[in-house]
Structure formats: structure tokens, C-alpha cells
Tab-separated table of N, CA, C and O in Angstrom:
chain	number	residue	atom	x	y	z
A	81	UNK	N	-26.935	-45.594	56.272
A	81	UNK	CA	-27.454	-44.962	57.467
A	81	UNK	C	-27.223	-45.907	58.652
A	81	UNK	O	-27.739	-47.012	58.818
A	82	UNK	N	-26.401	-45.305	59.400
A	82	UNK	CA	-25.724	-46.254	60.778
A	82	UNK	C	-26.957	-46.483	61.980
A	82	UNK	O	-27.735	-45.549	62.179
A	83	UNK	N	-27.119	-47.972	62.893
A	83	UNK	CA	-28.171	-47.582	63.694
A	83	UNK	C	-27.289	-47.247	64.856
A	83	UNK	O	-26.370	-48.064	64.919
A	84	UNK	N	-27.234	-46.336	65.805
A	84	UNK	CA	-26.820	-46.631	66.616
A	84	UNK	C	-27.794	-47.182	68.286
A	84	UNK	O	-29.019	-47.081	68.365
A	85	UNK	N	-26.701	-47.860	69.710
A	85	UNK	CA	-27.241	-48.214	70.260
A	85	UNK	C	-27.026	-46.930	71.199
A	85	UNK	O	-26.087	-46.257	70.774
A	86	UNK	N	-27.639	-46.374	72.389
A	86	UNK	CA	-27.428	-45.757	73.603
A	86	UNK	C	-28.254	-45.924	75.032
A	86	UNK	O	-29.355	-46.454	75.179
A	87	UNK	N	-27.463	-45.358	75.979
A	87	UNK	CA	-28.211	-46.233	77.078
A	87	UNK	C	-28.662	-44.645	77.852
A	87	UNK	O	-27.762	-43.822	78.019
A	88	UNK	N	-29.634	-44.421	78.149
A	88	UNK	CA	-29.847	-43.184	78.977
A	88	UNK	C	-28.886	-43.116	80.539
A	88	UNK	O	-28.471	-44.082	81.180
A	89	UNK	N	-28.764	-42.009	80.776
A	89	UNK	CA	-27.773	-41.880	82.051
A	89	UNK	C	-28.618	-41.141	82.753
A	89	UNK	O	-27.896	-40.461	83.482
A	90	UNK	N	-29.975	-40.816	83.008
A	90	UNK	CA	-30.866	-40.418	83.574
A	90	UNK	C	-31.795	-41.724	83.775
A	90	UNK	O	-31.782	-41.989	84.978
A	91	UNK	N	-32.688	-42.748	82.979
A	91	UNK	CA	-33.353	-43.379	83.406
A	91	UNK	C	-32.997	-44.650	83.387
A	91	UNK	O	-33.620	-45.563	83.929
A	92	UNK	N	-31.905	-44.754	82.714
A	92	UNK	CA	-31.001	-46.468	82.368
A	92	UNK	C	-32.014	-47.087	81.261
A	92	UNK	O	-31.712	-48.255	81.015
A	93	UNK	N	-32.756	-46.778	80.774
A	93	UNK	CA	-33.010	-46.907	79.304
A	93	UNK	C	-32.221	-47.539	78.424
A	93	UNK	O	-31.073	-47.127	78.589
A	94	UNK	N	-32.273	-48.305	77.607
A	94	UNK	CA	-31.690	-48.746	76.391
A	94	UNK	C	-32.501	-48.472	75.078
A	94	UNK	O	-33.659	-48.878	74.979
A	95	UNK	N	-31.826	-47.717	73.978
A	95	UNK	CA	-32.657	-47.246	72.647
A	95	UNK	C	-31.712	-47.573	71.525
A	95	UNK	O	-30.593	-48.045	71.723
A	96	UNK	N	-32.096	-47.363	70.607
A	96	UNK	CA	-31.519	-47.783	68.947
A	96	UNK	C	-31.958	-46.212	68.484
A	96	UNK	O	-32.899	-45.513	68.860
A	97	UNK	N	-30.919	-45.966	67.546
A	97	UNK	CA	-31.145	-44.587	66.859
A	97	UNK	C	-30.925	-44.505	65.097
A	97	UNK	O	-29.752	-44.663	64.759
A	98	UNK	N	-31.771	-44.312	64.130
A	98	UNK	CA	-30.975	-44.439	62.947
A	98	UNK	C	-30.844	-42.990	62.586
A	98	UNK	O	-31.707	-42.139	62.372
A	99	UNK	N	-29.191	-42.922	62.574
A	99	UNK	CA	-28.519	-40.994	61.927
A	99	UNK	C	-28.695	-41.716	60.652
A	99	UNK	O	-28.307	-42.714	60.044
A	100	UNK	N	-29.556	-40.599	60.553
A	100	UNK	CA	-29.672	-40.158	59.108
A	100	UNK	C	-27.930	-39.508	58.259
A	100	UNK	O	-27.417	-39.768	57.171
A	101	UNK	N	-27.680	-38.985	58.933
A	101	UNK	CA	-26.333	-37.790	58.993
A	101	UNK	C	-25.541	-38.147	59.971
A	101	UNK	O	-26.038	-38.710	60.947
A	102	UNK	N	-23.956	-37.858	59.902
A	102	UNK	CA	-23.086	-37.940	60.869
A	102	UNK	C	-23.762	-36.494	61.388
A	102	UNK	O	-23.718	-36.519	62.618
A	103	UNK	N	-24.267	-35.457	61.001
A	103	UNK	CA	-24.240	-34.299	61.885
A	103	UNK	C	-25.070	-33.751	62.706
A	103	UNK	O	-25.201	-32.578	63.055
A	104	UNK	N	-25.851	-35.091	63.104
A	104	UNK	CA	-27.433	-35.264	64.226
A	104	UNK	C	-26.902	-36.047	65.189
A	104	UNK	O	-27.687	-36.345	66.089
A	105	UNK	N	-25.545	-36.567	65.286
A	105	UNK	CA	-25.390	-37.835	66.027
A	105	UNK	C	-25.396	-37.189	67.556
A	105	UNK	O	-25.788	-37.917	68.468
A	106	UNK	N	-24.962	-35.817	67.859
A	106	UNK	CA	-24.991	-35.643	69.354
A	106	UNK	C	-26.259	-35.358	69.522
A	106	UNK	O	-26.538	-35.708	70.668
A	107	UNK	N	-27.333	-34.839	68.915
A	107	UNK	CA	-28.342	-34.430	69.365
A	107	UNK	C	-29.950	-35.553	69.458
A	107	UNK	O	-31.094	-35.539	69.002
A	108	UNK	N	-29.008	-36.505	70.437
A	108	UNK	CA	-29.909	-37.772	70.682
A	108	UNK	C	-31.147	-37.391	72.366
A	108	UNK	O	-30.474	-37.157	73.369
A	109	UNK	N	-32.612	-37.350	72.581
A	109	UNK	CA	-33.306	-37.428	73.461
A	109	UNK	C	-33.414	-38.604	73.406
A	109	UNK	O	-33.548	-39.273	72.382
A	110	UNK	N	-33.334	-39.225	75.232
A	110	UNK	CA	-34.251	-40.263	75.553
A	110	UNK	C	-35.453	-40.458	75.143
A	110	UNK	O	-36.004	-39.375	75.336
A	111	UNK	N	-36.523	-41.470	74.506
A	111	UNK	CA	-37.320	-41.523	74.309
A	111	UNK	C	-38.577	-41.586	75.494
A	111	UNK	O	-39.716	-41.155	75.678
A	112	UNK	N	-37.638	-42.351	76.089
A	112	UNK	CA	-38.467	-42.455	77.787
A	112	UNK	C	-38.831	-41.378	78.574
A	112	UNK	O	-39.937	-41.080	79.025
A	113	UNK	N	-37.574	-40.738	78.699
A	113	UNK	CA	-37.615	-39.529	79.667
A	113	UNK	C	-37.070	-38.126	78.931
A	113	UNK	O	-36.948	-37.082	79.572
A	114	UNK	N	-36.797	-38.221	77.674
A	114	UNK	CA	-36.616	-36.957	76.805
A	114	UNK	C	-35.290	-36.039	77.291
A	114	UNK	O	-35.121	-34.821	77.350
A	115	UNK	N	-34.352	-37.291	77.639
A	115	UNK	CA	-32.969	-36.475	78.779
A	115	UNK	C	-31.744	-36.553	77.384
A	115	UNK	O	-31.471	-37.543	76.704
A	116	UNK	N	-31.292	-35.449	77.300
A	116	UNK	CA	-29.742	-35.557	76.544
A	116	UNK	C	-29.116	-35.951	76.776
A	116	UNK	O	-28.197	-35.805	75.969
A	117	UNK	N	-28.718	-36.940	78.094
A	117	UNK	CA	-27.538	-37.311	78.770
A	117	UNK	C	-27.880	-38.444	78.476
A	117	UNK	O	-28.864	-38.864	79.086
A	118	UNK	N	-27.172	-39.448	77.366
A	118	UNK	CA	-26.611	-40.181	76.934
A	118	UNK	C	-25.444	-40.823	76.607
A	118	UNK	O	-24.490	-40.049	76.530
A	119	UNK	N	-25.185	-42.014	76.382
A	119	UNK	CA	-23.735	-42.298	76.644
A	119	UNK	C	-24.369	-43.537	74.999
A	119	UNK	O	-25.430	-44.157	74.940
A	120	UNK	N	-23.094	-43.483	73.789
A	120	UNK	CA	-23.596	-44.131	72.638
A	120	UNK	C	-22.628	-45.783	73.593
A	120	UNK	O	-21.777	-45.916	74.472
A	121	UNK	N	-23.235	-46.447	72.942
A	121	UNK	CA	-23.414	-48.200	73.722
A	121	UNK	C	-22.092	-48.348	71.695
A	121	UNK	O	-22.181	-47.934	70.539
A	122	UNK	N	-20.896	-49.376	72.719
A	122	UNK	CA	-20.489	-50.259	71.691
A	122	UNK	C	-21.481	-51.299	71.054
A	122	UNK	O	-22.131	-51.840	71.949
A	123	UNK	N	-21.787	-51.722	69.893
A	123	UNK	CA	-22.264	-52.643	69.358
A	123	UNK	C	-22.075	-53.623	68.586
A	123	UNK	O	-21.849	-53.101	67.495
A	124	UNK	N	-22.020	-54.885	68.457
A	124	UNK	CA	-21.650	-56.053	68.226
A	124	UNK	C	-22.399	-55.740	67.011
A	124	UNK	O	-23.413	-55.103	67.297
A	125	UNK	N	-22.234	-56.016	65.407
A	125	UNK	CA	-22.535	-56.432	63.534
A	125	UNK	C	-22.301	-57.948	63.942
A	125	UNK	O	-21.623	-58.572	64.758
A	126	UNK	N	-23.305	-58.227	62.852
A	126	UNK	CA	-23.604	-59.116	61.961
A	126	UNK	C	-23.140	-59.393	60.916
A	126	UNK	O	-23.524	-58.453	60.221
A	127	UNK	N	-22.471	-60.146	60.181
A	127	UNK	CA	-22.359	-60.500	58.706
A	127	UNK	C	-22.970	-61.562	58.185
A	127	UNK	O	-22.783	-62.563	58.877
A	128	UNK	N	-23.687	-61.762	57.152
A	128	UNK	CA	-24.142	-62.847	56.977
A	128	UNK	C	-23.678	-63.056	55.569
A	128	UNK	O	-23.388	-62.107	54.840
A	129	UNK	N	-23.605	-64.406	55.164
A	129	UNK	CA	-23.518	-64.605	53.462
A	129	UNK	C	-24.532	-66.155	53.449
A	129	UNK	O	-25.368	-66.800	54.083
A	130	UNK	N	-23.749	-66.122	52.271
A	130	UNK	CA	-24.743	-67.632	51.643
A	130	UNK	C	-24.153	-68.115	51.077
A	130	UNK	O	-23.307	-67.370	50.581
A	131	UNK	N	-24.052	-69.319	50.734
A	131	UNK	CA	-23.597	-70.303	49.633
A	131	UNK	C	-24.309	-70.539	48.723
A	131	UNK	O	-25.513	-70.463	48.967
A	132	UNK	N	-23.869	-70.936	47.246
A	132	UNK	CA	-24.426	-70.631	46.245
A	132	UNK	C	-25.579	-72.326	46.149
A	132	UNK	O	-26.712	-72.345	45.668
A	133	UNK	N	-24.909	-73.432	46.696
A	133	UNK	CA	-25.615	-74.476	47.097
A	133	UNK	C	-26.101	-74.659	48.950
A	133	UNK	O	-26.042	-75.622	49.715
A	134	UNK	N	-26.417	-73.694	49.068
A	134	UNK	CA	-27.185	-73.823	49.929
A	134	UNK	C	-26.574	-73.929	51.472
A	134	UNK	O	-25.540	-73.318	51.742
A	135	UNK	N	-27.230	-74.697	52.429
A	135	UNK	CA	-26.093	-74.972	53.626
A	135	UNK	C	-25.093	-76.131	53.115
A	135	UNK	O	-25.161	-76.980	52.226
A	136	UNK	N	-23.972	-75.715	54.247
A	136	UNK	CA	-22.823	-76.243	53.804
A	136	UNK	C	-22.357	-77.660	54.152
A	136	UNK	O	-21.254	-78.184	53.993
A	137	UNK	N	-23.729	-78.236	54.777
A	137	UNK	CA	-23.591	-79.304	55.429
A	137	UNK	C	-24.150	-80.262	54.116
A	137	UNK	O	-23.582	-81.292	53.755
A	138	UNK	N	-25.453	-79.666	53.448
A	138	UNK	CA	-25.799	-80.193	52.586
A	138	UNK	C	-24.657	-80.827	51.137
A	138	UNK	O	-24.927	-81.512	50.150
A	139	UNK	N	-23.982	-80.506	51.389
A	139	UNK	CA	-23.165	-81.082	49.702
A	139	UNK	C	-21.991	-81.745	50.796
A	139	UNK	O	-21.132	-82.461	50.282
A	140	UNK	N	-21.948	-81.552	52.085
A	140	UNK	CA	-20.652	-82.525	52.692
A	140	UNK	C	-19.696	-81.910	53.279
A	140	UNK	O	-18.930	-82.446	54.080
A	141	UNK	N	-19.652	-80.487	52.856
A	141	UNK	CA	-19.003	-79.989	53.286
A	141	UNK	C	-18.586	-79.386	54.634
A	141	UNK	O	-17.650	-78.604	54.800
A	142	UNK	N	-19.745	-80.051	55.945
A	142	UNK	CA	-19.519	-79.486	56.979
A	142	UNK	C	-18.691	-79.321	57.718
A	142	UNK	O	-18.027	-80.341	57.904
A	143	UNK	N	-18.273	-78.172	58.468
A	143	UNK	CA	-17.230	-77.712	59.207
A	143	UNK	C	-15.791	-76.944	57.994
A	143	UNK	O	-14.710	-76.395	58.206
A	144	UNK	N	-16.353	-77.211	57.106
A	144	UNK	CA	-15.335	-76.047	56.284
A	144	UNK	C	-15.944	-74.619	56.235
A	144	UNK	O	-17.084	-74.266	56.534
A	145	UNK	N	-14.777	-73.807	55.732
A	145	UNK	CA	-15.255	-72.416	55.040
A	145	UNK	C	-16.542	-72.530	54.094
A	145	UNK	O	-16.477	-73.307	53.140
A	146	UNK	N	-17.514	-71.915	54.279
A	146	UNK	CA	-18.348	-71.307	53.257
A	146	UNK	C	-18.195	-70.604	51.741
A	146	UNK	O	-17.171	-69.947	51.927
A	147	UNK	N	-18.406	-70.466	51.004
A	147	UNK	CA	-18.437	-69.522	49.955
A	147	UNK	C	-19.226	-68.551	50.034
A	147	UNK	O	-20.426	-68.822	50.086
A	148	UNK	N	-18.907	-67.478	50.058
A	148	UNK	CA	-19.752	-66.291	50.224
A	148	UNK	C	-19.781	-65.174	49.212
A	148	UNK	O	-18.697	-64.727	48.838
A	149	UNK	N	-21.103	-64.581	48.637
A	149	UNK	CA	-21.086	-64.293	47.614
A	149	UNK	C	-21.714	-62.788	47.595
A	149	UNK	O	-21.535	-62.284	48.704
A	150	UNK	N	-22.128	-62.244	47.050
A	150	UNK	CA	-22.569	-60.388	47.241
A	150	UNK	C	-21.974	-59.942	47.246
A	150	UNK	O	-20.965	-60.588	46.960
A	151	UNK	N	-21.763	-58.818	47.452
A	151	UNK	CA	-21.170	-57.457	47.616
A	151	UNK	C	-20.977	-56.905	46.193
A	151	UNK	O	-21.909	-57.218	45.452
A	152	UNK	N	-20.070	-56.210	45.650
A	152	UNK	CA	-19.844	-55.363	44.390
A	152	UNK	C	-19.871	-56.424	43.387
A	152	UNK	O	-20.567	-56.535	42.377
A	153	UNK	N	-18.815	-57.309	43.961
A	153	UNK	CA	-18.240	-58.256	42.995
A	153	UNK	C	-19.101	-58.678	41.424
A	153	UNK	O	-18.695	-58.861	40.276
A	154	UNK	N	-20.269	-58.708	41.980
A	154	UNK	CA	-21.342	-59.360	40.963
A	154	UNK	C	-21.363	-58.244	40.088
A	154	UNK	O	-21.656	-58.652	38.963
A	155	UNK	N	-21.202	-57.140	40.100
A	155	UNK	CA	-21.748	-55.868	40.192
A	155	UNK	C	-23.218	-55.157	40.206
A	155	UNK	O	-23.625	-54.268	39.458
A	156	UNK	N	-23.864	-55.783	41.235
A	156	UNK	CA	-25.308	-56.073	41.589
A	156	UNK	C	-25.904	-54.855	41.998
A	156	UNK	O	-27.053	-54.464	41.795
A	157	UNK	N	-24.472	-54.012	42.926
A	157	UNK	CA	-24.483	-52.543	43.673
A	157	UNK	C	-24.440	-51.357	43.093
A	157	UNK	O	-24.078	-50.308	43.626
A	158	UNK	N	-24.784	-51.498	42.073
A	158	UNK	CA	-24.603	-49.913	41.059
A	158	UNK	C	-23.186	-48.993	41.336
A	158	UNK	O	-23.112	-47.814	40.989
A	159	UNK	N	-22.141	-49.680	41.977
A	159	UNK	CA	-20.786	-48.878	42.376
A	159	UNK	C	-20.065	-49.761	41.183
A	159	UNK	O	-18.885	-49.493	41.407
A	160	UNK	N	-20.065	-50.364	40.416
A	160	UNK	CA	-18.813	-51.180	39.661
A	160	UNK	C	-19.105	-49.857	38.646
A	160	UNK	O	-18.437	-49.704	37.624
């Protein structure tokens, strides 16, 4: 479920939205002023991982690549 960001074009508002569905995504109200005229805001993700020893400064390794671990691979995600 995607969040998205939008900025009202009636009160200049800024809001976060979570679609449930791609097929709710146009039918966004301002929360402020309850206006349809919206415009969806580009938004900057996050990725985060971890190392399996911890930070990477700790074992010496600072300023290298990380090891990063999650996703399917483990098969942790019920998709393998």
C-alpha cells in the first residue's frame, strides 16, 4: 500500500495519503479545506539495510560498502 504525498491547489496544504487501491488514487479531498484540486507531490524513498555485525565502522570497515541483508533472499517473505 503506496503513501502518497500531495499539496492542495486551493489552500497550499501539504498531506500524505495511504491508497489502499490504485483505483481511489484520483479521488483525493484536502483534509484542510475538503478541495479536489490537488496536484500528487514527487517523493524522495528511503532504503535502509543492516549489517549482520552491526555498524560498519565497528569491525573497521569504515567508508566501505555495507552488507545488506532482507528481502526474499532469506526466504523470510512468504514469496520464495
Amino acid at each position: 500500500m503506496p503513501i502518497f504525498e500531495y499539496k492542495c491547489k486551493k489552500c497550499n496544504s501539504k498531506f500524505e495519503v495511504l491508497h489502499k487501491s490504485s483505483l481511489n488514487q484520483e479521488k483525493v479531498n484536502c483534509p484542510s479545506c475538503n478541495s479536489k484540486e490537488n496536484q500528487k507531490l514527487l517523493s524522495a524513498f528511503s532504503a535502509t539495510g543492516f549489517s549482520s555485525s552491526g555498524s560498519s565502522c565497528e569491525s573497521g570497515n569504515c567508508g566501505t560498502t555495507p552488507s545488506y541483508g532482507g528481502g526474499c533472499s532469506s526466504g523470510m517473505c512468504g514469496l520464495n
